[in-house]
PDB file of C-alpha atoms in Angstrom:
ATOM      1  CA  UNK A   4       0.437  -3.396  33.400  1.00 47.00           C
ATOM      2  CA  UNK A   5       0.164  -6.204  30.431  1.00 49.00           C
ATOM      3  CA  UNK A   6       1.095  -3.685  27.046  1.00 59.00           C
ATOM      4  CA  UNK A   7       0.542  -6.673  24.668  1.00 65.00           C
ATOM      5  CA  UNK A   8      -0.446  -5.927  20.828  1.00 66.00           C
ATOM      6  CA  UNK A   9      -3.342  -7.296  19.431  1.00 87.00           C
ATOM      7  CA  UNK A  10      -2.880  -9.053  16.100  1.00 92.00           C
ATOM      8  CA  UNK A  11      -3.069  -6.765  12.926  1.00 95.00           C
ATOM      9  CA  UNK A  12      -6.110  -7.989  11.251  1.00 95.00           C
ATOM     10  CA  UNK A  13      -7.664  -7.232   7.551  1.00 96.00           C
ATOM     11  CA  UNK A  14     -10.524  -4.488   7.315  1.00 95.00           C
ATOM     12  CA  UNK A  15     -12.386  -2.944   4.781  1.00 94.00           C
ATOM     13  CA  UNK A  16     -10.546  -0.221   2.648  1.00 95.00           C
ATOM     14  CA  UNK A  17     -11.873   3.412   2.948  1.00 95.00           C
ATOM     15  CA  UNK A  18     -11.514   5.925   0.799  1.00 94.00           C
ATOM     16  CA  UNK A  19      -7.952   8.120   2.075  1.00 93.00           C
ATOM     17  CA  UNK A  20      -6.435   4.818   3.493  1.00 95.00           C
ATOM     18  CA  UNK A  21      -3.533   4.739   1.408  1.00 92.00           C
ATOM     19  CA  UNK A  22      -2.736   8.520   1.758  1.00 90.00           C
ATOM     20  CA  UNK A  23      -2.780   7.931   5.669  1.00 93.00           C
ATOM     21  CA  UNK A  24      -0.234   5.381   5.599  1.00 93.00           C
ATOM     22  CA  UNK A  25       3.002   6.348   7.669  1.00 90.00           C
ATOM     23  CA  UNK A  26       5.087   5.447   3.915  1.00 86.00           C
ATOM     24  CA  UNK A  27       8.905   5.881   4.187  1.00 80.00           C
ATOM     25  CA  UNK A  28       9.077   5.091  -0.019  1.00 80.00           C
ATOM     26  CA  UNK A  29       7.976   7.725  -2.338  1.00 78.00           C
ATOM     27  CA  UNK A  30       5.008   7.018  -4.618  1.00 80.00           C
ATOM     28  CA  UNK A  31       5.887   5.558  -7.871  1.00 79.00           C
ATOM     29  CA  UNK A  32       4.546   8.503  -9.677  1.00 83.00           C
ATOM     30  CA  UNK A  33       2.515  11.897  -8.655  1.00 87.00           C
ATOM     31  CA  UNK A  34      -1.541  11.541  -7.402  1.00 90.00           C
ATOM     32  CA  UNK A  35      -0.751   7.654  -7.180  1.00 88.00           C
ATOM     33  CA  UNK A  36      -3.071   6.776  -4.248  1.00 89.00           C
ATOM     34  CA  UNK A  37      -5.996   8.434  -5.792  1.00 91.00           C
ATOM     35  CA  UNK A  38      -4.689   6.516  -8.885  1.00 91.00           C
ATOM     36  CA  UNK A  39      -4.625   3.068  -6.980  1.00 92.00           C
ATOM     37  CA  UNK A  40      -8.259   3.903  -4.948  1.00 93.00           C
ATOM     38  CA  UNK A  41      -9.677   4.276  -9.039  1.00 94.00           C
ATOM     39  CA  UNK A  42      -8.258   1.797 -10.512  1.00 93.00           C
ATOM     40  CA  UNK A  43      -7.016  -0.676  -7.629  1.00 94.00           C
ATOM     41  CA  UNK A  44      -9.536  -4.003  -7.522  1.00 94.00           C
ATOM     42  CA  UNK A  45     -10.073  -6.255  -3.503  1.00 93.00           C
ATOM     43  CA  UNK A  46      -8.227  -2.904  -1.527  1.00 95.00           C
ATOM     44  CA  UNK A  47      -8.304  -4.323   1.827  1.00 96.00           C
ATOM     45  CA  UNK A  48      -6.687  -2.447   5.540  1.00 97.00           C
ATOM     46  CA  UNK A  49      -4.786  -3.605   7.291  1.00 97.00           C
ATOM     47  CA  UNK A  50      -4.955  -2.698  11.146  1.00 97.00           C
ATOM     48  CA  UNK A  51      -3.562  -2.586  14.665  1.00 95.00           C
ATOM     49  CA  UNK A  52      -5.427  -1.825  17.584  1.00 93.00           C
ATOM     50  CA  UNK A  53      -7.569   0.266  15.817  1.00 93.00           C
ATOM     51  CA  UNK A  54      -4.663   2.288  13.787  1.00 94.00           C
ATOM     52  CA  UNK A  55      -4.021   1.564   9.618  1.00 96.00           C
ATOM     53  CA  UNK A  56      -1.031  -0.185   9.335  1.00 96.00           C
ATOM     54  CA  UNK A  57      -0.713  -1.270   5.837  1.00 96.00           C
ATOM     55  CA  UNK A  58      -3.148  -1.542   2.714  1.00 96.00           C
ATOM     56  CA  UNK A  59      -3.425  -3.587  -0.590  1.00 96.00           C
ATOM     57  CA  UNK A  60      -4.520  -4.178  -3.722  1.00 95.00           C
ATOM     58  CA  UNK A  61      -4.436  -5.252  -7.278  1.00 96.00           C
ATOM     59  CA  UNK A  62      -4.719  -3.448 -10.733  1.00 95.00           C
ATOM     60  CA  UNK A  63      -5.734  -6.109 -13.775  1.00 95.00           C
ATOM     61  CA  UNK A  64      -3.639  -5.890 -16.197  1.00 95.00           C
ATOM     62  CA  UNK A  65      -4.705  -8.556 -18.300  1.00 95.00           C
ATOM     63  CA  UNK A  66      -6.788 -11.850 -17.910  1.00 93.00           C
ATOM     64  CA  UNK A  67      -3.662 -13.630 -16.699  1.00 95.00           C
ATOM     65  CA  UNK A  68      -2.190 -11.060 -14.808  1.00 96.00           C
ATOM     66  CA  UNK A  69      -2.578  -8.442 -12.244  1.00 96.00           C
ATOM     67  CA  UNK A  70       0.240  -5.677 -10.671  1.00 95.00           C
ATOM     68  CA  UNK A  71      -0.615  -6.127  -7.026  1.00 95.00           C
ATOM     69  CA  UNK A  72       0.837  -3.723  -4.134  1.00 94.00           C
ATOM     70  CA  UNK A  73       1.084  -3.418  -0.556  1.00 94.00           C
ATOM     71  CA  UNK A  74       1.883   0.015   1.140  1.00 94.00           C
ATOM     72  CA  UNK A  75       2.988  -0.504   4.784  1.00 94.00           C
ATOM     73  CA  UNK A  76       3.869   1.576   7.561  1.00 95.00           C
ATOM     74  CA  UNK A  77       7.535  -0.179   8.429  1.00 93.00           C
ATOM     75  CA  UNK A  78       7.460   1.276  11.800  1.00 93.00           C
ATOM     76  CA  UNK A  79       3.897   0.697  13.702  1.00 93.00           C
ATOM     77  CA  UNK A  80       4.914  -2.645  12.545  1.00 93.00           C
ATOM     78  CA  UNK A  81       7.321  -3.568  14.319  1.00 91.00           C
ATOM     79  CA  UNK A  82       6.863  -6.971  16.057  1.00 92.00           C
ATOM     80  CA  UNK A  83       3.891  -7.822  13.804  1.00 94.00           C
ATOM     81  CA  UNK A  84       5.691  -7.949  10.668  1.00 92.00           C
ATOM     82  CA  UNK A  85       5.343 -11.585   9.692  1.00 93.00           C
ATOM     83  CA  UNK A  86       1.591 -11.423  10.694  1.00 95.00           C
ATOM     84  CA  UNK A  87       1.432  -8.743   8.155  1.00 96.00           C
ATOM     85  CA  UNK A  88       2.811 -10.539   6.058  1.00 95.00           C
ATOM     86  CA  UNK A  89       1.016 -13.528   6.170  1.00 95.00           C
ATOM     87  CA  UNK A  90      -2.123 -11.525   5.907  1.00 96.00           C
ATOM     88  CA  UNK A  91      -0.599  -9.756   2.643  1.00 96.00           C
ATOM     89  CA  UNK A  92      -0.109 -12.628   1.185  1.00 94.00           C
ATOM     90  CA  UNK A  93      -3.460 -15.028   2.587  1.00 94.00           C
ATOM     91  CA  UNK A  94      -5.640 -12.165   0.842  1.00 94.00           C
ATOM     92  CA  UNK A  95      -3.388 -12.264  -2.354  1.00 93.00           C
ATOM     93  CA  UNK A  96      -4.202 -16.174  -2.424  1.00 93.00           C
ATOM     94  CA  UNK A  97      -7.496 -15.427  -2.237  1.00 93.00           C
ATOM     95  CA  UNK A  98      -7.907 -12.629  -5.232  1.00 93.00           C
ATOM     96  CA  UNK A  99      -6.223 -14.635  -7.523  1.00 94.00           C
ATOM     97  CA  UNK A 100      -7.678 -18.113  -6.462  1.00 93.00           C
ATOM     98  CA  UNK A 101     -11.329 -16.059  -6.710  1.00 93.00           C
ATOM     99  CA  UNK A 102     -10.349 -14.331 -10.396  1.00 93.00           C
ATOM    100  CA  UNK A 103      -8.464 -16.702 -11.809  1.00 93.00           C
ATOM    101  CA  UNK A 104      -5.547 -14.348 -12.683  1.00 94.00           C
ATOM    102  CA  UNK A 105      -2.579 -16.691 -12.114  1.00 95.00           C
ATOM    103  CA  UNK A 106       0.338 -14.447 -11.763  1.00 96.00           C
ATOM    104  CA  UNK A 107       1.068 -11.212  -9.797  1.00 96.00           C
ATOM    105  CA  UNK A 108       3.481  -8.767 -10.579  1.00 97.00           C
ATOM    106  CA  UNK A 109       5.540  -6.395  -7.764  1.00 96.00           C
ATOM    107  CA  UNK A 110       7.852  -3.903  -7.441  1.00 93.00           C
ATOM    108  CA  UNK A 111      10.043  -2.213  -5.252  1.00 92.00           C
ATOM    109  CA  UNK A 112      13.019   0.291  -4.782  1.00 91.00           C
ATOM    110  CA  UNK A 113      15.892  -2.181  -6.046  1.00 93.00           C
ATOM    111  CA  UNK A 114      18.000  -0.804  -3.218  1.00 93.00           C
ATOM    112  CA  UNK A 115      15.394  -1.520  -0.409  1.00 92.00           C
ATOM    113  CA  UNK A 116      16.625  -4.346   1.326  1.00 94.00           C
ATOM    114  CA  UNK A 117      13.688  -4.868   3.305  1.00 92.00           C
ATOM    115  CA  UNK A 118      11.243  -4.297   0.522  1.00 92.00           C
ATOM    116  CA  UNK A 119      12.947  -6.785  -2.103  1.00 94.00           C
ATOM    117  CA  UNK A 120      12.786  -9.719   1.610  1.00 95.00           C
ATOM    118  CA  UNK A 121       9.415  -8.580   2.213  1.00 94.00           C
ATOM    119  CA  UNK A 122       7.986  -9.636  -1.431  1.00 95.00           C
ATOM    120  CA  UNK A 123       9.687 -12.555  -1.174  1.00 95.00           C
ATOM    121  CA  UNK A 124       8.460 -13.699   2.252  1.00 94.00           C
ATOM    122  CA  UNK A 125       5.391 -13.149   0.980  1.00 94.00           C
ATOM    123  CA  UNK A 126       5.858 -15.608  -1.863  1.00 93.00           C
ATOM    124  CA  UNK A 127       7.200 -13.653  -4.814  1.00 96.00           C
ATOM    125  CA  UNK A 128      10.212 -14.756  -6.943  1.00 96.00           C
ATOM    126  CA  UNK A 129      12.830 -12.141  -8.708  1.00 96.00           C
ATOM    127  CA  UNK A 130      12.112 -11.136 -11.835  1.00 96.00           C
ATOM    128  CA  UNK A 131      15.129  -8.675 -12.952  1.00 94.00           C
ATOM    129  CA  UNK A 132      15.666  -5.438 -12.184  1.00 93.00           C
ATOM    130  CA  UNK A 133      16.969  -1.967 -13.523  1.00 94.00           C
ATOM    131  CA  UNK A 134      19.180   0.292 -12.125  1.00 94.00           C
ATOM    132  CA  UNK A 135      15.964   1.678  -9.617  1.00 92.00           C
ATOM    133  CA  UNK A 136      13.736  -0.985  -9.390  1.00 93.00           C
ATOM    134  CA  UNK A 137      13.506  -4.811  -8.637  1.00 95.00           C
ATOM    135  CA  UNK A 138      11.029  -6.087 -10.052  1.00 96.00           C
ATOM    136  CA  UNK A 139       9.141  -9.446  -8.866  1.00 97.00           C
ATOM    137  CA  UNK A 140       6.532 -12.510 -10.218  1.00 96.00           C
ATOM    138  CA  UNK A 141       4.315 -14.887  -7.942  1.00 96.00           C
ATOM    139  CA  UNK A 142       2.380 -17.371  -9.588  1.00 94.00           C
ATOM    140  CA  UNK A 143      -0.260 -19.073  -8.167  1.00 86.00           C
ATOM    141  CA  UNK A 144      -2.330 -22.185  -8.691  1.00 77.00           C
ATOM    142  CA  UNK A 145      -4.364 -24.914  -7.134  1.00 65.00           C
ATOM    143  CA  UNK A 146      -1.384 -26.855  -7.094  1.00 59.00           C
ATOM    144  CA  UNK A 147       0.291 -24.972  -4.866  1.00 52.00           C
ATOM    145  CA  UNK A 148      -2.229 -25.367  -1.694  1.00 51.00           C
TER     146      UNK A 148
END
């Protein structure tokens, strides 16, 4: 019997999405998916045979910049994870090429390992951090296709 995956692909966001993530990190503050479906511009799914895997999104926070965010379920993907990734950050290309906000910030847990590579893989740079959280910049242009 052939148990292949099919390849995660991007879908359109439904309301509840985020809360029905598998998310081992806790939510940067009380009610924060409802905050992020309000307030959250481009959500997008991410999914796996069917199952949501991940979503994202970006909050404007000014004409030249946006704090973007990806909630993913670590474990259903598991031998997709650069596919993810690469989807993460081809539809993060895309909302910034399409609005013309040049730079993204993200970020994470500052002792999540995996969270901190992740964001970079995905085409963020460091940006400091504080004693909880590491915080992280991408910039984008034309230039960089």
């Amino acid at each position: 019997m052939n148990m292949t995956r099919s390849a995660p692909e991007i879908a359109s966001y439904s309301r509840g999405d985020l809360a029905s993530i598998n998310c081992t990190e806790p939510d940067p503050f009380p009610d924060w998916a409802q905050h992020a479906e309000a307030e959250a511009h481009d959500l997008r799914t991410i999914k796996l045979d069917g199952v949501i895997i991940a979503a994202m999104g970006y909050v404007p926070t000014s004409r030249l910049e946006a704090q973007a965010f990806a909630v993913v379920d670590r474990e259903a993907c598991k031998g997709v994870g650069k596919q993810v990734a690469a989807l993460i950050r081809s539809q993060q290309i895309q909302w910034m090429e399409h609005t013309g906000i040049p730079q993204a910030h993200a970020s994470c847990p500052a002792n999540d390992r995996a969270a901190r590579v992740f964001l970079q893989v995905i085409g963020y740079k460091p940006a400091g951090h504080t004693a909880t959280t590491a915080n992280f910049i991408m910039t984008w242009s034309k230039e960089h296709e």
